[in-house]
Amino acid sequence: MRNSRLRTAVTTTAVAAGSAGLLAGSLYVVHAEGRSGGQEARLAGDSQAGRRTAAPATGQAAARAARIAGRLGDRTTGAYVDSSGRPVVTVTNATDAAAVRAAGAVPKMTQRSPATLRRMTGALQRAVADIPGTGWAVDPATSKVTVWTDDTVTGTRMAAVRRTTGRMGAAVRMVRIPGRLRTFALGGDAIFGQGARCSLGFNVKRAQQDFFVTAGHCGNEIQNWAADQQGAEALGTTVESDFPGNDFALVQTEQGAEGQSAVNLYNGQAQQITEAGDAVVGQRVFRSGSTTGVHSGSVTATNATVNFAEGTVTGMIQTTVCAEPGDSGGPLFAGSTALGLTSGGSGDCQTGGVTFFQPVTEALQVFGAEIG
């Protein structure tokens, strides 16, 4: 990632406060070099800044589905929210089905076992991970593995992907993503460091000290952060960073965040963030960014693998929320729940797109931190 291309979008913890120390946001790392009106994944229910930012109707259902699936562990292929807004959890036996039903969700028997699907994704990891522009995730609704390729995957590389997926037969669904998956970020309400611009993630606390989380590819490049290009208003220092593999970084702040975290709605208001949670397929979500404001869409996959030119990132959230350069790092959230940090994708907010997010729960667990 070249500093000359690195810019960001920022969210604020408390818009009324106007303090540089209260900035929050993260980095969007993709640049779509091509556009197409026939994209597989388009923006679902787009929302402009502040137009519709209340907790989505699917929020409680998604949280319930995630909790129940977490209890089942390896005995489920995942959970999702169906078209009626009901929480659905996949199961492999009648005992688990009864437990899911008793917990207030709809059980669905999987067509393929979790072990079978894990073997398939393991085979993809061994055979395809070194091909940039590819990725995959398990679709719990169909018990299939969705494998995507961008426009750069052609010739012998596409042949290699098809050889691997061909051996899996009907258990694989192939999707073409127009454009190019690429680490790239442009600016907005920027924060600065080492001649580059990035944006912050959510304000967090660790051992009663103030930090913020952001994208790891930013933390890899930037050590000292400031609110202005001249570096006069110091924001903090990167203390930990992980990319590729994951895409998160931890920055210790110079100014206290007063234990709060919120998302800028770009209408003079802020959405308070009080907790972190796990995204669920079918859930309605929002992303905030300085180029295009607030947009919404739905989660299409969790635990997704994305192969960027810089390396493979695993465990990602895939969505239909659009993003553009300058929305870099805008937080993914649902109501007052933090879900992710923008990491990459393809497309724009004119034609729609596919965007991937680093789950914030994983970052918090690794860093031993919690939402401020």
Coordinates of C-alpha atoms in Angstrom, one line a residue:
M1 CA 0.0 0.0 0.0
R2 CA 1.6 3.3 -1.1
N3 CA 1.2 6.2 1.2
S4 CA 0.4 8.5 -1.8
R5 CA -2.8 6.6 -2.3
L6 CA -3.8 6.2 1.3
R7 CA -6.7 8.3 2.5
T8 CA -9.6 7.9 4.9
A9 CA -13.0 8.5 6.1
V10 CA -13.7 9.4 9.7
T11 CA -16.5 9.0 12.1
T12 CA -16.9 11.0 15.3
T13 CA -17.5 9.8 18.8
A14 CA -19.4 13.0 19.8
V15 CA -20.2 15.3 16.9
A16 CA -21.2 18.1 19.2
A17 CA -17.8 18.0 21.0
G18 CA -15.8 18.7 17.9
S19 CA -12.7 17.3 19.5
A20 CA -10.0 15.7 17.3
G21 CA -9.5 13.2 20.2
L22 CA -13.0 11.9 19.7
L23 CA -12.7 10.9 16.1
A24 CA -13.6 7.4 15.1
G25 CA -13.8 5.5 11.8
S26 CA -11.6 3.0 9.7
L27 CA -10.1 2.3 6.3
Y28 CA -11.7 1.1 3.0
V29 CA -9.0 -0.7 1.1
V30 CA -10.4 -1.4 -2.3
H31 CA -10.4 0.4 -5.6
A32 CA -12.7 -0.7 -8.4
E33 CA -10.8 -0.3 -11.7
G34 CA -13.8 -1.4 -13.7
R35 CA -17.5 -0.8 -13.5
S36 CA -20.4 -2.9 -14.7
G37 CA -24.1 -2.5 -14.7
G38 CA -24.5 -6.2 -14.2
Q39 CA -22.8 -6.7 -10.8
E40 CA -23.7 -9.8 -8.9
A41 CA -24.2 -7.9 -5.7
R42 CA -25.8 -4.5 -5.7
L43 CA -26.6 -2.1 -2.9
A44 CA -29.6 -3.3 -1.0
G45 CA -31.8 -0.6 0.5
D46 CA -29.3 2.3 0.2
S47 CA -29.6 4.9 2.9
Q48 CA -28.1 8.4 2.6
A49 CA -26.6 10.2 5.6
G50 CA -28.9 10.3 8.5
R51 CA -31.9 9.3 6.4
R52 CA -32.5 6.0 8.2
T53 CA -30.2 5.1 11.0
A54 CA -32.3 3.5 13.7
A55 CA -31.6 -0.1 14.7
P56 CA -32.9 -2.4 11.8
A57 CA -35.8 -4.6 12.4
T58 CA -33.6 -7.6 11.9
G59 CA -31.2 -6.5 14.7
Q60 CA -32.7 -8.6 17.5
A61 CA -33.2 -11.6 15.3
A62 CA -29.6 -11.4 14.0
A63 CA -28.2 -11.2 17.6
R64 CA -30.3 -14.1 18.7
A65 CA -29.2 -16.2 15.7
A66 CA -25.6 -15.4 16.4
R67 CA -25.8 -16.4 20.0
I68 CA -27.5 -19.7 19.3
A69 CA -25.1 -20.6 16.5
G70 CA -22.2 -19.8 18.8
R71 CA -23.5 -22.3 21.4
L72 CA -23.7 -25.0 18.7
G73 CA -20.1 -24.4 17.5
D74 CA -18.9 -27.0 15.0
R75 CA -22.4 -28.6 14.9
T76 CA -23.8 -25.8 12.7
T77 CA -22.9 -24.4 9.3
G78 CA -24.1 -21.0 10.4
A79 CA -27.1 -18.8 10.9
Y80 CA -29.0 -16.2 9.0
V81 CA -32.1 -14.0 9.0
D82 CA -34.7 -15.1 6.4
S83 CA -36.8 -12.9 4.2
S84 CA -39.5 -12.7 6.9
G85 CA -37.0 -11.4 9.5
R86 CA -36.9 -14.7 11.4
P87 CA -33.6 -16.0 13.0
V88 CA -32.6 -19.3 11.4
V89 CA -29.9 -21.6 12.7
T90 CA -28.7 -24.6 10.7
V91 CA -28.5 -28.0 12.6
T92 CA -27.5 -31.5 11.9
N93 CA -29.7 -33.5 14.3
A94 CA -33.1 -33.5 16.0
T95 CA -31.7 -32.7 19.5
D96 CA -30.1 -29.5 18.3
A97 CA -33.2 -28.6 16.3
A98 CA -35.3 -28.8 19.5
A99 CA -32.8 -26.7 21.4
V100 CA -32.8 -24.0 18.6
R101 CA -36.5 -24.0 18.6
A102 CA -36.7 -23.6 22.4
A103 CA -34.2 -20.7 22.2
G104 CA -36.6 -18.8 19.9
A105 CA -35.1 -19.5 16.5
V106 CA -36.0 -21.6 13.5
P107 CA -33.9 -24.7 13.0
K108 CA -33.0 -25.8 9.5
M109 CA -31.4 -29.2 8.7
T110 CA -28.2 -28.8 6.6
Q111 CA -27.9 -30.5 3.3
R112 CA -24.2 -30.9 3.9
S113 CA -22.4 -31.5 7.1
P114 CA -20.2 -28.8 8.7
A115 CA -17.3 -31.1 8.4
T116 CA -17.9 -31.6 4.6
L117 CA -18.0 -27.8 4.1
R118 CA -14.9 -27.3 6.2
R119 CA -13.0 -29.8 4.0
M120 CA -14.1 -27.9 0.9
T121 CA -12.9 -24.5 2.2
G122 CA -9.7 -26.2 3.3
A123 CA -9.1 -27.5 -0.2
L124 CA -9.7 -24.0 -1.6
Q125 CA -7.3 -22.6 0.9
R126 CA -4.6 -25.0 -0.3
A127 CA -5.2 -24.6 -4.0
V128 CA -6.5 -21.0 -4.5
A129 CA -5.3 -18.8 -1.7
D130 CA -2.3 -17.6 -3.8
I131 CA -4.5 -16.3 -6.5
P132 CA -5.4 -12.6 -5.8
G133 CA -9.0 -11.6 -6.6
T134 CA -10.6 -14.8 -5.3
G135 CA -12.4 -15.7 -2.1
W136 CA -15.1 -17.9 -0.6
A137 CA -17.6 -18.4 2.2
V138 CA -20.1 -20.9 3.3
D139 CA -23.7 -20.0 2.6
P140 CA -25.7 -21.4 5.5
A141 CA -29.1 -21.0 3.7
T142 CA -28.0 -23.4 0.9
S143 CA -25.2 -25.5 2.5
K144 CA -23.0 -24.5 -0.4
V145 CA -19.7 -22.7 -0.7
T146 CA -19.8 -19.5 -2.7
V147 CA -16.6 -18.9 -4.6
W148 CA -16.0 -15.5 -6.2
T149 CA -13.5 -14.2 -8.7
D150 CA -12.8 -10.6 -9.8
D151 CA -12.0 -9.4 -13.4
T152 CA -8.3 -10.1 -13.0
V153 CA -8.8 -13.8 -12.6
T154 CA -8.5 -15.1 -16.1
G155 CA -6.6 -17.7 -18.2
T156 CA -4.6 -20.2 -16.2
R157 CA -5.6 -18.7 -12.9
M158 CA -9.3 -19.1 -13.7
A159 CA -8.6 -22.6 -15.0
A160 CA -7.0 -23.4 -11.6
V161 CA -10.0 -22.2 -9.7
R162 CA -12.4 -24.1 -12.0
R163 CA -10.3 -27.3 -11.5
T164 CA -10.6 -27.1 -7.8
T165 CA -14.3 -26.1 -7.7
G166 CA -15.2 -28.7 -10.4
R167 CA -14.2 -31.5 -8.1
M168 CA -16.8 -30.2 -5.6
G169 CA -19.7 -30.4 -8.0
A170 CA -23.0 -28.9 -7.0
A171 CA -21.7 -28.0 -3.6
V172 CA -20.1 -24.8 -5.1
R173 CA -21.7 -21.6 -6.4
M174 CA -19.4 -19.5 -8.6
V175 CA -19.9 -15.7 -8.6
R176 CA -18.1 -13.1 -10.7
I177 CA -17.3 -9.8 -9.1
P178 CA -16.8 -6.9 -11.6
G179 CA -13.7 -4.7 -11.0
R180 CA -10.6 -5.5 -9.1
L181 CA -10.2 -6.4 -5.4
R182 CA -7.4 -4.1 -4.3
T183 CA -6.1 -2.4 -1.2
F184 CA -6.8 1.3 -1.8
A185 CA -8.1 4.2 0.4
L186 CA -8.9 7.8 -0.3
G187 CA -9.6 10.6 2.1
G188 CA -12.4 12.4 3.6
D189 CA -12.5 13.8 7.2
A190 CA -8.9 12.7 7.4
I191 CA -6.4 11.8 10.0
F192 CA -2.8 11.8 9.0
G193 CA 0.5 10.0 9.4
Q194 CA 3.8 9.6 7.6
G195 CA 2.6 11.5 4.5
A196 CA -0.6 9.4 4.3
R197 CA -4.2 9.7 5.3
C198 CA -6.3 7.1 7.0
S199 CA -9.3 7.0 9.3
L200 CA -10.0 5.5 12.7
G201 CA -12.2 2.7 13.8
F202 CA -14.2 2.6 17.1
N203 CA -13.0 4.1 20.3
V204 CA -12.2 1.3 22.8
K205 CA -10.9 0.8 26.3
R206 CA -8.1 -1.5 27.5
A207 CA -7.0 -1.5 31.1
Q208 CA -8.8 1.8 31.7
Q209 CA -6.7 3.4 28.9
D210 CA -8.1 5.0 25.7
F211 CA -7.4 3.4 22.3
F212 CA -9.1 3.2 18.9
V213 CA -9.2 0.3 16.4
T214 CA -8.6 0.7 12.7
A215 CA -7.6 -1.4 9.7
G216 CA -4.4 -3.3 10.0
H217 CA -3.1 -2.3 6.6
C218 CA -3.2 1.3 7.9
G219 CA -1.5 0.4 11.1
N220 CA 1.3 -1.4 9.2
E221 CA 2.0 1.9 7.4
I222 CA 1.4 4.6 9.9
Q223 CA 3.0 4.8 13.4
N224 CA 2.1 8.3 14.6
W225 CA -1.4 9.7 13.9
A226 CA -2.5 13.3 13.8
A227 CA -5.8 15.1 13.1
D228 CA -4.1 17.5 10.6
Q229 CA -1.7 17.1 7.8
Q230 CA 0.9 19.2 9.5
G231 CA 0.9 16.9 12.6
A232 CA 0.1 19.7 15.0
E233 CA -2.9 17.8 16.6
A234 CA -1.5 14.5 17.7
L235 CA -4.1 11.7 18.0
G236 CA -2.2 8.6 18.9
T237 CA 0.4 5.9 18.2
T238 CA -0.1 2.5 16.6
V239 CA 0.8 -0.2 19.2
E240 CA -0.3 -3.4 17.4
S241 CA -1.2 -4.1 13.8
D242 CA -2.1 -7.3 11.9
F243 CA -2.5 -7.5 8.1
P244 CA -2.7 -9.7 6.0
G245 CA -4.3 -12.6 7.8
N246 CA -6.5 -10.2 9.7
D247 CA -7.1 -6.5 9.1
F248 CA -7.0 -4.6 12.4
A249 CA -4.8 -2.3 14.3
L250 CA -4.8 -0.8 17.8
V251 CA -3.8 2.9 18.3
Q252 CA -3.3 4.4 21.8
T253 CA -4.8 7.8 21.9
E254 CA -3.2 11.1 23.0
Q255 CA -6.5 12.5 24.1
G256 CA -9.1 10.8 26.2
A257 CA -12.2 9.6 24.5
E258 CA -14.3 9.9 27.6
G259 CA -15.3 6.3 27.4
Q260 CA -17.6 6.9 24.5
S261 CA -17.9 5.6 21.0
A262 CA -20.2 6.6 18.2
V263 CA -20.6 6.8 14.4
N264 CA -20.9 10.1 12.5
L265 CA -24.2 10.1 10.6
Y266 CA -23.1 13.1 8.5
N267 CA -26.3 15.1 9.4
G268 CA -24.9 16.7 12.5
Q269 CA -25.9 13.7 14.7
A270 CA -24.1 10.6 15.9
Q271 CA -25.2 7.1 16.5
Q272 CA -24.0 6.0 19.9
I273 CA -22.2 2.6 19.9
T274 CA -22.6 0.7 23.2
E275 CA -21.5 -2.9 22.3
A276 CA -19.9 -5.1 19.8
G277 CA -21.6 -8.1 18.1
D278 CA -21.3 -10.7 15.4
A279 CA -22.9 -10.1 12.0
V280 CA -25.4 -12.7 10.6
V281 CA -26.3 -13.5 7.0
G282 CA -29.5 -11.5 6.0
Q283 CA -29.0 -8.8 8.6
R284 CA -29.5 -5.2 7.6
V285 CA -26.4 -3.1 8.3
F286 CA -25.1 0.4 7.9
R287 CA -21.7 1.8 6.9
S288 CA -20.6 5.3 7.5
G289 CA -18.0 7.0 5.3
S290 CA -16.9 10.6 4.4
T291 CA -17.2 10.3 0.7
T292 CA -20.7 8.9 0.4
G293 CA -22.1 9.4 3.9
V294 CA -24.3 6.6 5.4
H295 CA -25.3 3.7 3.2
S296 CA -27.0 0.4 4.0
G297 CA -27.3 -3.1 2.7
S298 CA -27.3 -6.7 3.9
V299 CA -24.9 -9.3 5.1
T300 CA -24.4 -12.0 2.4
A301 CA -21.7 -14.1 4.1
T302 CA -19.7 -14.4 7.3
N303 CA -16.3 -16.1 7.9
A304 CA -15.4 -15.2 4.3
T305 CA -11.9 -15.6 2.9
V306 CA -10.6 -12.8 0.6
N307 CA -7.3 -13.0 -1.4
F308 CA -5.9 -9.5 -1.9
A309 CA -2.7 -8.9 -3.8
E310 CA -1.1 -8.2 -0.4
G311 CA -2.2 -11.5 1.0
T312 CA -5.1 -13.5 2.3
V313 CA -7.5 -12.2 4.9
T314 CA -9.9 -14.7 6.6
G315 CA -13.0 -14.5 8.8
M316 CA -14.5 -11.5 7.0
I317 CA -18.0 -10.2 6.7
Q318 CA -19.3 -9.9 3.2
T319 CA -22.1 -7.3 2.4
T320 CA -23.9 -5.5 -0.3
V321 CA -23.2 -2.1 1.2
C322 CA -21.6 0.1 -1.3
A323 CA -18.3 2.0 -0.6
E324 CA -16.0 4.2 -2.5
P325 CA -12.5 5.5 -2.1
G326 CA -12.7 8.0 0.7
D327 CA -15.2 5.9 2.7
S328 CA -12.0 4.1 3.8
G329 CA -12.5 2.6 7.2
G330 CA -16.1 3.6 7.8
P331 CA -17.5 1.5 10.6
L332 CA -20.1 -1.3 9.9
F333 CA -22.9 -1.2 12.5
A334 CA -26.5 -2.1 13.2
G335 CA -28.2 0.3 15.6
S336 CA -25.9 0.7 18.7
T337 CA -23.9 -2.5 17.9
A338 CA -20.5 -2.3 16.3
L339 CA -20.0 -5.1 13.7
G340 CA -16.9 -4.5 11.6
L341 CA -14.1 -2.4 10.1
T342 CA -14.2 -1.7 6.4
S343 CA -11.4 -3.7 4.7
G344 CA -12.0 -4.1 0.9
G345 CA -14.2 -4.9 -2.0
S346 CA -15.3 -3.9 -5.5
G347 CA -17.8 -1.4 -7.0
D348 CA -19.1 2.0 -6.1
C349 CA -22.2 3.8 -4.9
Q350 CA -23.5 4.4 -8.4
T351 CA -23.7 0.8 -9.6
G352 CA -23.5 -1.0 -6.2
G353 CA -20.8 -3.2 -5.0
V354 CA -19.4 -5.9 -2.8
T355 CA -17.6 -4.9 0.4
F356 CA -15.8 -6.9 3.1
F357 CA -15.4 -6.0 6.7
Q358 CA -13.1 -7.2 9.5
P359 CA -15.3 -8.4 12.4
V360 CA -14.7 -6.0 15.3
T361 CA -15.4 -8.7 17.9
E362 CA -12.2 -10.6 16.8
A363 CA -10.1 -7.4 17.0
L364 CA -11.4 -6.7 20.5
Q365 CA -10.7 -10.2 21.6
V366 CA -7.2 -10.2 20.3
F367 CA -6.4 -6.8 21.8
G368 CA -8.2 -7.5 25.1
A369 CA -10.3 -4.3 24.6
E370 CA -13.9 -3.3 24.8
I371 CA -16.1 -0.7 23.2
G372 CA -15.6 2.6 25.0

